[in-house]
PDB file of C-alpha atoms in Angstrom:
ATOM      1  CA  UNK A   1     -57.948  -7.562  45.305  1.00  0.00           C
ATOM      2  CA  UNK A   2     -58.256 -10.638  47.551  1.00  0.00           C
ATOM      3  CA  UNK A   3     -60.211 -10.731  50.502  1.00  0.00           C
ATOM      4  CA  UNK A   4     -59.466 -11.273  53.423  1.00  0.00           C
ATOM      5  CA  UNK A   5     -60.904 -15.017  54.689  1.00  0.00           C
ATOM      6  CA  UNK A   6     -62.950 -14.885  57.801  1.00  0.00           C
ATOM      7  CA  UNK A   7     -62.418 -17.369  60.618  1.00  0.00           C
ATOM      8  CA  UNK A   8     -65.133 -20.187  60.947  1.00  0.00           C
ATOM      9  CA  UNK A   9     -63.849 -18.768  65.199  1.00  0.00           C
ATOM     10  CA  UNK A  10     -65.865 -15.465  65.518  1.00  0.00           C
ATOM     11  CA  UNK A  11     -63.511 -14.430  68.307  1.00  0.00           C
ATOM     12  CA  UNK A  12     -60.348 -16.213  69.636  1.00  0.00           C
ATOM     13  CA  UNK A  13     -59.360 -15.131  73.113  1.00  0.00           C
ATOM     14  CA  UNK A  14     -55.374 -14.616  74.091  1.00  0.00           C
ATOM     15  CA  UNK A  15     -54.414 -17.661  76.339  1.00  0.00           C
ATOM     16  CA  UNK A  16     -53.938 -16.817  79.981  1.00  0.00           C
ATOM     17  CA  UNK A  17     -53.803 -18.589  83.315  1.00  0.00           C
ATOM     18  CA  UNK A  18     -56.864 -20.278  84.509  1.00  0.00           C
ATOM     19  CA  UNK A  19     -59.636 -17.978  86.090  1.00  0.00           C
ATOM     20  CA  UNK A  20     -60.802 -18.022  89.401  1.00  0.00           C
ATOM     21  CA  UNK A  21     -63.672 -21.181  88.773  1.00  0.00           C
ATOM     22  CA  UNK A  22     -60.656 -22.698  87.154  1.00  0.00           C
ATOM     23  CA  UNK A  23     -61.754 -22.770  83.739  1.00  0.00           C
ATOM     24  CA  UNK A  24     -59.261 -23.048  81.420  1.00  0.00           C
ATOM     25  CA  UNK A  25     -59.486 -21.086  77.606  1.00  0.00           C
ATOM     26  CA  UNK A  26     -60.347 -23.912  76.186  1.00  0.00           C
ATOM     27  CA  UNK A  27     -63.975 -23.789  77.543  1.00  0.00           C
ATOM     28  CA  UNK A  28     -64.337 -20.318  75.443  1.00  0.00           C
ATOM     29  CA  UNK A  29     -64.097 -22.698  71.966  1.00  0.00           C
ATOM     30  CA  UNK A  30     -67.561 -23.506  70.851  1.00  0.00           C
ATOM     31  CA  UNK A  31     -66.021 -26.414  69.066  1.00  0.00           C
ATOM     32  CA  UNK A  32     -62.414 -28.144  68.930  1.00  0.00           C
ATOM     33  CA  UNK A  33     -59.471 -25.802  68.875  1.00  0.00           C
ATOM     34  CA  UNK A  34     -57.623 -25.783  65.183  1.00  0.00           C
ATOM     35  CA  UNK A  35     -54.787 -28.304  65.067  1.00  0.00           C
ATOM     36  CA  UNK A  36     -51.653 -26.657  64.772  1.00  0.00           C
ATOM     37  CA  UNK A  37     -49.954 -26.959  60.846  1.00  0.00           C
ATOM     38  CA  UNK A  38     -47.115 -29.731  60.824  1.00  0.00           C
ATOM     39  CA  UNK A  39     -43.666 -28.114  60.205  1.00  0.00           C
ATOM     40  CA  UNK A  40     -42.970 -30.905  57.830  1.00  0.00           C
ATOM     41  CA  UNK A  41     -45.863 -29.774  55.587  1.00  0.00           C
ATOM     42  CA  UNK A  42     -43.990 -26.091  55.354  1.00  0.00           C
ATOM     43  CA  UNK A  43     -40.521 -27.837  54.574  1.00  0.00           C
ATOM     44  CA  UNK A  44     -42.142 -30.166  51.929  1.00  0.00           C
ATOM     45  CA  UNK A  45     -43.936 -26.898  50.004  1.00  0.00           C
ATOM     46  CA  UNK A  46     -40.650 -25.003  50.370  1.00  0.00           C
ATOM     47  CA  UNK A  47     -38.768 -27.677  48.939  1.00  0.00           C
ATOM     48  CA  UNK A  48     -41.179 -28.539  45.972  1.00  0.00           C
ATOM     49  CA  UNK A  49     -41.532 -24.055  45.202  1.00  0.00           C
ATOM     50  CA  UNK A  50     -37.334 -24.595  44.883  1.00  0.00           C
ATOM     51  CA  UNK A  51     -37.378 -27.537  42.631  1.00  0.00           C
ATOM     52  CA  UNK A  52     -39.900 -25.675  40.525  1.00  0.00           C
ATOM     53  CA  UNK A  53     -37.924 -22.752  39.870  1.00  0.00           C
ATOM     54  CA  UNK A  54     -35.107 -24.916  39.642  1.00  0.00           C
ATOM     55  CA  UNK A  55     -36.577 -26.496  36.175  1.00  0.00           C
ATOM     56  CA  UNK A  56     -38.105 -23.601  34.886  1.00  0.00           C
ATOM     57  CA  UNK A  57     -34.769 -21.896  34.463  1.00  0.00           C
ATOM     58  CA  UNK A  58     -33.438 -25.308  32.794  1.00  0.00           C
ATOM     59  CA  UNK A  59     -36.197 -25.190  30.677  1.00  0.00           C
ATOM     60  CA  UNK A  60     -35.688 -21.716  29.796  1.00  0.00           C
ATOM     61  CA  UNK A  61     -32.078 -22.307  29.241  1.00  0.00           C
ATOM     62  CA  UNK A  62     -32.121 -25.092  26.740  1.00  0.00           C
ATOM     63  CA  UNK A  63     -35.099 -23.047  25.172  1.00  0.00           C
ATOM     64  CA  UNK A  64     -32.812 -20.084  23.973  1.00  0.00           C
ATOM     65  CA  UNK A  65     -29.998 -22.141  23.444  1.00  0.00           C
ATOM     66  CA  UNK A  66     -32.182 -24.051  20.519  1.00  0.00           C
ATOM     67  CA  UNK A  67     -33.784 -21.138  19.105  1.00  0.00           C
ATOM     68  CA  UNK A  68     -30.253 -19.652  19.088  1.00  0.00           C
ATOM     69  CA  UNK A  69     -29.258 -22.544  16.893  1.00  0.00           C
ATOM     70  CA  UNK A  70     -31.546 -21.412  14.346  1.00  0.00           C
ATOM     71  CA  UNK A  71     -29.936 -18.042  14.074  1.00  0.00           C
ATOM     72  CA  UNK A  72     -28.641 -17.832  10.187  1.00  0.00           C
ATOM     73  CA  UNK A  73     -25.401 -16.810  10.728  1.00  0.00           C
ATOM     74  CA  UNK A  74     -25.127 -15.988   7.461  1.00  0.00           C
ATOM     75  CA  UNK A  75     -27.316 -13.060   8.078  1.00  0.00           C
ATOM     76  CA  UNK A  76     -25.401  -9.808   7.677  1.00  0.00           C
ATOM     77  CA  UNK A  77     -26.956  -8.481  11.059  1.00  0.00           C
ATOM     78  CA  UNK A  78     -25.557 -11.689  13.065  1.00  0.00           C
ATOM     79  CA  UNK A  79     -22.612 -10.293  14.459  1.00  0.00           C
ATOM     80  CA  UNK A  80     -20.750 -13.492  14.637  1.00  0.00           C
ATOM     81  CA  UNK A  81     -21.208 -13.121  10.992  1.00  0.00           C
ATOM     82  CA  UNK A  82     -19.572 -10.046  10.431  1.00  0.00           C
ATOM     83  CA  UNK A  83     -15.745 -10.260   8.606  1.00  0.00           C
ATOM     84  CA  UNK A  84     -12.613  -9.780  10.982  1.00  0.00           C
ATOM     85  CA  UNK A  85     -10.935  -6.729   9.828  1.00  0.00           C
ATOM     86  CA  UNK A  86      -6.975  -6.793   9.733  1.00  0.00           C
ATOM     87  CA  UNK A  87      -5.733  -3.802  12.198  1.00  0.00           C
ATOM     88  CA  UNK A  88      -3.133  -3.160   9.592  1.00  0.00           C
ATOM     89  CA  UNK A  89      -4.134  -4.549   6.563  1.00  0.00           C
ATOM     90  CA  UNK A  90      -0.741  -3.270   4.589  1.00  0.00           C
ATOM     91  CA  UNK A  91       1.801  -4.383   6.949  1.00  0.00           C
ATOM     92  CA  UNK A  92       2.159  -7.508   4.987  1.00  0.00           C
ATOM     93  CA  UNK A  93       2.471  -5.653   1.787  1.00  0.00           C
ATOM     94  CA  UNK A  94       5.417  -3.491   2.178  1.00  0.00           C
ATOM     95  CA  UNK A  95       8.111  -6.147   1.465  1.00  0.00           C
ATOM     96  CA  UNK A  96       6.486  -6.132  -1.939  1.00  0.00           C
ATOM     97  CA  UNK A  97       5.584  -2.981  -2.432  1.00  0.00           C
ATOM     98  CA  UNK A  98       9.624  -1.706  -2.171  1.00  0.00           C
ATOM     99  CA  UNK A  99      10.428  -4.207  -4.964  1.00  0.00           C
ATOM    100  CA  UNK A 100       7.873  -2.860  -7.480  1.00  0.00           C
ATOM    101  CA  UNK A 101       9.473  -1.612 -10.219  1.00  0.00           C
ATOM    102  CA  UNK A 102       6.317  -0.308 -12.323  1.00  0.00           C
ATOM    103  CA  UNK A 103       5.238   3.196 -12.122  1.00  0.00           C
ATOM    104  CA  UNK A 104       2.512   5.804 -14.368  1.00  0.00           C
ATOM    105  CA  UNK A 105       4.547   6.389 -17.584  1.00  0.00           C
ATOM    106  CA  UNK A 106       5.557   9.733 -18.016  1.00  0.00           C
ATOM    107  CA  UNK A 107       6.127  11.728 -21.178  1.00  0.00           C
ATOM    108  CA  UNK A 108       8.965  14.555 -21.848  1.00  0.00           C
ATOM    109  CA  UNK A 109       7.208  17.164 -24.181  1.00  0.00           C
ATOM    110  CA  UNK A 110       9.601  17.639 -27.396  1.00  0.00           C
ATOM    111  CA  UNK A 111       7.806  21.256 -28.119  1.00  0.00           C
ATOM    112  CA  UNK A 112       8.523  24.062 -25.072  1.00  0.00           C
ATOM    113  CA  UNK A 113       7.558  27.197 -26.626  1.00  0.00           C
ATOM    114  CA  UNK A 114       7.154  30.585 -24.564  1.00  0.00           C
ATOM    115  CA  UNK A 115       4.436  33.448 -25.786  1.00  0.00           C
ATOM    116  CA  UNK A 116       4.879  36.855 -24.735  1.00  0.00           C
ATOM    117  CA  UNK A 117       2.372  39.237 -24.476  1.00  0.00           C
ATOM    118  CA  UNK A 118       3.994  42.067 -23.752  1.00  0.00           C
ATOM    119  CA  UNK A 119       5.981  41.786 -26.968  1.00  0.00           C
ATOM    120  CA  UNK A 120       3.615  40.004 -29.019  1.00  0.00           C
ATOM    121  CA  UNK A 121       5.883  39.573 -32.609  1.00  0.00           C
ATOM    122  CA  UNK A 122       8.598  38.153 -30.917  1.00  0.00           C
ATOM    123  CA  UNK A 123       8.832  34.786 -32.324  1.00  0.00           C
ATOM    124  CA  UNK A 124      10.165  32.039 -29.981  1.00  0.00           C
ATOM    125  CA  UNK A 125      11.360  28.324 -30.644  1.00  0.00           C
ATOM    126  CA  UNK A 126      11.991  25.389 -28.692  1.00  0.00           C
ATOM    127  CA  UNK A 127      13.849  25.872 -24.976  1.00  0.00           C
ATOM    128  CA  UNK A 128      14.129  24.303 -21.894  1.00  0.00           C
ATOM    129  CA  UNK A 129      13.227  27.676 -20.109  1.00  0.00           C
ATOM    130  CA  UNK A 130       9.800  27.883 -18.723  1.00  0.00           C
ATOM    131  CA  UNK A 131       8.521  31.046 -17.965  1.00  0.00           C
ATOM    132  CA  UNK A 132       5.337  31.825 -16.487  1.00  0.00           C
ATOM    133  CA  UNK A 133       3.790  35.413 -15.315  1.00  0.00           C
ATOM    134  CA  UNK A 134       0.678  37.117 -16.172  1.00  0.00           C
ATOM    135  CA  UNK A 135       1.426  38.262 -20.091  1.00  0.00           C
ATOM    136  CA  UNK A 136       3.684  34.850 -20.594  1.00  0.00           C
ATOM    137  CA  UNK A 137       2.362  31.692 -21.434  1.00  0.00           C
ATOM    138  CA  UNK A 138       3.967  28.118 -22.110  1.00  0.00           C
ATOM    139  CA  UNK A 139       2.826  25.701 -25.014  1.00  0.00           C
ATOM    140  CA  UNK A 140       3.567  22.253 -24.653  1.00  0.00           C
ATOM    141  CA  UNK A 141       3.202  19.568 -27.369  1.00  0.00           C
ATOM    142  CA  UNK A 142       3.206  15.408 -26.897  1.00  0.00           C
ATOM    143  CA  UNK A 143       2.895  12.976 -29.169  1.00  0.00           C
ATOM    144  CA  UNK A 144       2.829   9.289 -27.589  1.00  0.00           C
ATOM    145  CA  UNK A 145       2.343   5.972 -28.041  1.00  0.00           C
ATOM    146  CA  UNK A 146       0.580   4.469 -25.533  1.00  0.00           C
ATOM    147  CA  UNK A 147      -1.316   0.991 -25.018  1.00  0.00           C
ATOM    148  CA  UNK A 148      -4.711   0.729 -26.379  1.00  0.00           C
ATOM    149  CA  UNK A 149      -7.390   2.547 -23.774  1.00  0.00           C
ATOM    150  CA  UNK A 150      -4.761   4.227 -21.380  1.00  0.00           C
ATOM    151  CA  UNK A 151      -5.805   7.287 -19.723  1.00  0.00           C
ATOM    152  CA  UNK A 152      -3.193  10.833 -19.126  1.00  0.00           C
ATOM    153  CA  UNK A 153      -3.463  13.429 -17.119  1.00  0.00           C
ATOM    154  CA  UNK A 154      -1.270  16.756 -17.025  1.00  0.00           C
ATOM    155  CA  UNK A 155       0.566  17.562 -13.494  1.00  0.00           C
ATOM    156  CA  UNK A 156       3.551  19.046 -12.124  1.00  0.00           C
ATOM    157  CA  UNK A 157       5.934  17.564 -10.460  1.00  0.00           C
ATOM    158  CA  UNK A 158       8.204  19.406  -7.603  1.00  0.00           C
ATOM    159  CA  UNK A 159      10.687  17.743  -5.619  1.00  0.00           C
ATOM    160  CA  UNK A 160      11.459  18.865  -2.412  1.00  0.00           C
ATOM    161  CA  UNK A 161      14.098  21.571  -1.180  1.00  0.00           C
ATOM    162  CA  UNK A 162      16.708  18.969  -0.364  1.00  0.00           C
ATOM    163  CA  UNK A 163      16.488  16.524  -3.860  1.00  0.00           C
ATOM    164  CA  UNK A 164      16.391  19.901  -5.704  1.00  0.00           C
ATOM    165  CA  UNK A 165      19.680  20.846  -4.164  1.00  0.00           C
ATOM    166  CA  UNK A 166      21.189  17.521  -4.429  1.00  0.00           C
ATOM    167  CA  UNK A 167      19.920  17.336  -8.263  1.00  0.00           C
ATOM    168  CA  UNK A 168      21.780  21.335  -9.139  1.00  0.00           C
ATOM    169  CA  UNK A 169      18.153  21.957  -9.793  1.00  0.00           C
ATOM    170  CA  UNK A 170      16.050  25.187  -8.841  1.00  0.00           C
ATOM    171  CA  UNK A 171      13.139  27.420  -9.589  1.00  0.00           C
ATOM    172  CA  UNK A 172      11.877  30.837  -9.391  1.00  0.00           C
ATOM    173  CA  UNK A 173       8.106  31.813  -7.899  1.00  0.00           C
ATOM    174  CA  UNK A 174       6.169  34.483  -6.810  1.00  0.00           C
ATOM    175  CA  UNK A 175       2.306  34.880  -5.885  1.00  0.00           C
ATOM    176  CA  UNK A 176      -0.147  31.790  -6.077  1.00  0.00           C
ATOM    177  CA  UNK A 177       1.290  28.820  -7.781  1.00  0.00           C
ATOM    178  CA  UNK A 178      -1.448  26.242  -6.390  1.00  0.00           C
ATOM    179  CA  UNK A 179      -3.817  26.670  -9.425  1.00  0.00           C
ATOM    180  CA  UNK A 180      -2.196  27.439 -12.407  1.00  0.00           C
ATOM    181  CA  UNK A 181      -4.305  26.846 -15.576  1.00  0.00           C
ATOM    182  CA  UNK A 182      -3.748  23.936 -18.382  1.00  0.00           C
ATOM    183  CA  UNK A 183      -5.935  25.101 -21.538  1.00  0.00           C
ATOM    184  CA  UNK A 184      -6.275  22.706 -24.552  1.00  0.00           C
ATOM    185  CA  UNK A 185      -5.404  23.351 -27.768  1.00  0.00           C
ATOM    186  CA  UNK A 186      -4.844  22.562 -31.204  1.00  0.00           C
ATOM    187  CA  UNK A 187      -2.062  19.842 -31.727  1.00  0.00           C
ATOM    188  CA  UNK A 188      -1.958  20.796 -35.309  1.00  0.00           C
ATOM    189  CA  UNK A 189      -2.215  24.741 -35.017  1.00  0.00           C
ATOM    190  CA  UNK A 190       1.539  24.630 -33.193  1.00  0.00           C
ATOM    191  CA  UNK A 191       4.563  25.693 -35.791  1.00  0.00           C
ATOM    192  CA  UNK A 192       7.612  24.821 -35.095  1.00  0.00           C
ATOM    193  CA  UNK A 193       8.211  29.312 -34.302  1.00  0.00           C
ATOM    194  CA  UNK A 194       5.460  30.980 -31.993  1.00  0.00           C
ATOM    195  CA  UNK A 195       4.425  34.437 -31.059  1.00  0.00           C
ATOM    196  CA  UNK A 196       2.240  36.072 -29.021  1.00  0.00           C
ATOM    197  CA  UNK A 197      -0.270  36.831 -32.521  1.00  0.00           C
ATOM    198  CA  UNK A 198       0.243  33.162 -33.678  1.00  0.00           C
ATOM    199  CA  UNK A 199      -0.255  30.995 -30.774  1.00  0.00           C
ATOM    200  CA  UNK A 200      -3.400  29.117 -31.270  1.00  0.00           C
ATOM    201  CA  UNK A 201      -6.847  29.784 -29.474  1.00  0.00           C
ATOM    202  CA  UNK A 202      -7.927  28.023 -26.250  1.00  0.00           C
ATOM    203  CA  UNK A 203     -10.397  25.440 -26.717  1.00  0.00           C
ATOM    204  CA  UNK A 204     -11.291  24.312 -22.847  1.00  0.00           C
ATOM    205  CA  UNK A 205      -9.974  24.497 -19.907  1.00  0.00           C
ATOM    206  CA  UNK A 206      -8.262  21.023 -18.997  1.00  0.00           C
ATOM    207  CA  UNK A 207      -7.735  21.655 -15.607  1.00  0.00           C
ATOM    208  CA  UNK A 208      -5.247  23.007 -13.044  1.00  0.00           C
ATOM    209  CA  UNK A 209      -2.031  21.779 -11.218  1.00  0.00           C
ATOM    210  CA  UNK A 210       0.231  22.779  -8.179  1.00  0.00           C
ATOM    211  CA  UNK A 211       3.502  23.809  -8.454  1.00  0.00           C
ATOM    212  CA  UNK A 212       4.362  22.905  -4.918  1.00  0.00           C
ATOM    213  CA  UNK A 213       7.180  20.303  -3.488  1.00  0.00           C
ATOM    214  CA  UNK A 214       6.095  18.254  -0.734  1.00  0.00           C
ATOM    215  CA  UNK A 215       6.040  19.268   3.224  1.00  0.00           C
ATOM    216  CA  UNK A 216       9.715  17.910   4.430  1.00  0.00           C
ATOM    217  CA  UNK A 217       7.967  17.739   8.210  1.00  0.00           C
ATOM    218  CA  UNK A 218       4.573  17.510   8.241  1.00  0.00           C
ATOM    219  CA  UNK A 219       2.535  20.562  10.229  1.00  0.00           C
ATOM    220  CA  UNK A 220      -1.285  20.259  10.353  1.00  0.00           C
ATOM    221  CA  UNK A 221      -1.755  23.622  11.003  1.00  0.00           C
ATOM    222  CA  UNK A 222      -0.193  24.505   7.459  1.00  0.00           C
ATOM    223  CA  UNK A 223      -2.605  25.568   4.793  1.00  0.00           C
ATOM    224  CA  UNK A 224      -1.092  24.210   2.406  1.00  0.00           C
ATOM    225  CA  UNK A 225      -0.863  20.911   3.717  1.00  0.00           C
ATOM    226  CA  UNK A 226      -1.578  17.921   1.319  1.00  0.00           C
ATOM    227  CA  UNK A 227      -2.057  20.498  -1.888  1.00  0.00           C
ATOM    228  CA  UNK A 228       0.775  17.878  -3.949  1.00  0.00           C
ATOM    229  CA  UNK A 229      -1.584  15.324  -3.287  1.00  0.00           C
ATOM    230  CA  UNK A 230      -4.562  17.204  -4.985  1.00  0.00           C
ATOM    231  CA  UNK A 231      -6.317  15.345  -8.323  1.00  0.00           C
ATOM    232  CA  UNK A 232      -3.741  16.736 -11.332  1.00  0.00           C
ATOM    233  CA  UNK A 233      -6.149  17.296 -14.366  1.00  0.00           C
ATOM    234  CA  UNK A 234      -8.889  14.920 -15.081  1.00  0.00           C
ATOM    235  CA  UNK A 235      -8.006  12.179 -17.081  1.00  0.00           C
ATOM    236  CA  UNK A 236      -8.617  12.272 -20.569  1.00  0.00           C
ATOM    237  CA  UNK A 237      -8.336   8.998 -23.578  1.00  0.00           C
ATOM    238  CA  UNK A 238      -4.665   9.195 -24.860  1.00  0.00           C
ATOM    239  CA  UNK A 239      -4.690   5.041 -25.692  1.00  0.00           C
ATOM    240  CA  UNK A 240      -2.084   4.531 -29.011  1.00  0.00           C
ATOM    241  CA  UNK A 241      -0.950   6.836 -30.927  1.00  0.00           C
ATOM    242  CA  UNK A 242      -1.793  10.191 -28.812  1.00  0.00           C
ATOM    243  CA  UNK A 243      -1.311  13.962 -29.704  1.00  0.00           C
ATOM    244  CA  UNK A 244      -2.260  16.834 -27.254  1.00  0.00           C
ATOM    245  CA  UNK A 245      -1.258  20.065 -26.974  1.00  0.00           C
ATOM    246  CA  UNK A 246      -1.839  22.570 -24.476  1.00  0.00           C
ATOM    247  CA  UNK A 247      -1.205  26.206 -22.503  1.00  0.00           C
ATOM    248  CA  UNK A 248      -0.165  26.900 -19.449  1.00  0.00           C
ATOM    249  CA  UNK A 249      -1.262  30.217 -17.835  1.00  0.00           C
ATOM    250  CA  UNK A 250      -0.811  32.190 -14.658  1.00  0.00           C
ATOM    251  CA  UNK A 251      -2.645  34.807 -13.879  1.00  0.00           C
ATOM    252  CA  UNK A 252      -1.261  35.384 -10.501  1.00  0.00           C
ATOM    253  CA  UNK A 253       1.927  34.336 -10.290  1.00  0.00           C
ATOM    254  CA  UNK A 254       5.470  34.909 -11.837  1.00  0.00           C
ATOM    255  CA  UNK A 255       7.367  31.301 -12.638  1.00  0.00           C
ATOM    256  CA  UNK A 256      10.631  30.355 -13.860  1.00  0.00           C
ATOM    257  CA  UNK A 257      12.500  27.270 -13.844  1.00  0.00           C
ATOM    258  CA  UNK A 258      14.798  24.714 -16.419  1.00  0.00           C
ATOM    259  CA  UNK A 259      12.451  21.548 -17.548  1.00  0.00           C
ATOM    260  CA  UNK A 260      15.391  18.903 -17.700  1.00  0.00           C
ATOM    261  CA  UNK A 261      14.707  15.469 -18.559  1.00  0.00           C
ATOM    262  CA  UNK A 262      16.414  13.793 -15.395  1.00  0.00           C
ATOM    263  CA  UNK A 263      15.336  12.732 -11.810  1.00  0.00           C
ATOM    264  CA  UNK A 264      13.676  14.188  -9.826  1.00  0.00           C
ATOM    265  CA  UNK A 265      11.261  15.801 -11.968  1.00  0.00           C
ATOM    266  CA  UNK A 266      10.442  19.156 -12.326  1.00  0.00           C
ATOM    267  CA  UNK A 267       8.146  19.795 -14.903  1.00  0.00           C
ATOM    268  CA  UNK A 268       4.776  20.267 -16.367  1.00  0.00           C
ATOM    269  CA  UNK A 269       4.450  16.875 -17.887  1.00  0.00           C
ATOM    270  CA  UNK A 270       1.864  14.227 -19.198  1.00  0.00           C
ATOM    271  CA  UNK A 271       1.458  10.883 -16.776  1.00  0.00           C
ATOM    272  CA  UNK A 272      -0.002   7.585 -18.500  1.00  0.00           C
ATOM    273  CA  UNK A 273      -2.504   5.343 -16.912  1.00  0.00           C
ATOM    274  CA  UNK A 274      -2.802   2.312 -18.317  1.00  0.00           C
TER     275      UNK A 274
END
């Protein structure tokens, strides 16, 4: 804390008039009285304090502006680093993406053969009717020949109310179709006549697939919203010359429909990666 400096003057009297002797204030000074501070001196310290400040900031200036030069803008934390992202990066894409022609292969089975366990020696051969319910299970057989380390998966394809009109195509469901069960099998254990007693034993499950068409008008609020786009069955090696074979169960649902091979799909059916 600074002290306070004390006067050389141990008291300094207010001016006034002169007394009655006529002696002036000055007379109470035991030495000279202080000359007063020049108002030039006060301009010239004012004006030096500005021109101070003044090149501090300049020097503080060109100071950041040279260590910013040393930034590494390559740094992935620089911001003026960081990539410009395209609002809408496929915009520029969908002139070519409407003249692709390419799409996943897609097998039609040869083998449709329906099991029925509620009349397990009936002996059933190749159709186009599919029939699904609790005691009846599908067996589907492929053999393909695909390019060397392609990938397949198993899905269904539904079209939607208006393309199955337009099509003379239809189908007939009850209960939960959303997860209906693809089982491998044996490709070699299928006979060209199947029963209930002969089908062939499961081996794994392969996966499941929905049996759903697409939302004409999209509602958020439906449940069942998206469930076409769900992953089909995981993929599984079917490069060159492929065989599979597999069931297709329902446990909670009743099925029926004509697999046709014609657009638009509607099917259980093997899709080719490759």
């Amino acid at each position: 804390m600074t002290s306070m400096r004390r006067s050389r003057y141990s008291y300094l009297p207010l001016l006034g008039k002169p007394d009655d002797e006529g002696t002036s204030p000055e007379h109470f000074f035991e030495g000279q009285p202080p000359e007063k501070q020049s108002p030039h001196l006060i301009i010239w310290l004012t004006s030096m304090i500005s021109l101070i400040s003044i090149l501090v900031a300049v020097l503080l200036h060109f100071n950041s502006t040279s260590e910013l030069s040393l930034v590494d803008v390559s740094n992935p934390h620089f911001v003026a680093s960081l990539r410009k992202v395209t609002p809408y990066p496929n915009l520029d894409h969908l002139a070519d993406a409407g003249k692709l022609k390419s799409a996943p292969m897609v097998w039609f089975p040869p083998y449709i053969v329906r099991a029925n366990a509620a009349d397990p020696d009936r002996m059933y051969t190749t159709s186009n009717t599919v029939t699904l319910s609790p005691s009846d299970s599908m067996f589907y057989r492929f053999r393909m020949k695909n390019p060397a380390n392609s990938t397949c998966y198993v899905f269904a394809p539904v079209p939607t109310p208006a393309k199955l009109q337009s099509s003379n195509k239809s189908y007939v469901s009850e209960g939960d179709v959303s997860a209906i069960e693809i089982w491998n099998i044996s490709y070699w254990a299928l006979p060209a006549a199947l029963s209930w007693n002969t089908r062939p034993p499961r081996q794994s499950l392969m996966g499941t697939v929905n049996f759903a068409p697409p939302p004409e008008i999209y509602n958020p609020e439906d449940e069942r919203d998206g469930m076409e786009l769900r992953p089909p069955t995981p993929l599984f090696d079917c490069g060159g010359d492929s065989r599979i074979a597999f069931e297709v169960t329902c446990s909670d649902c009743k099925l029926s429909f004509e697999q046709i091979m014609s657009d638009p799909a509607l099917a259980f059916d093997v899709a080719v990666l490759g």
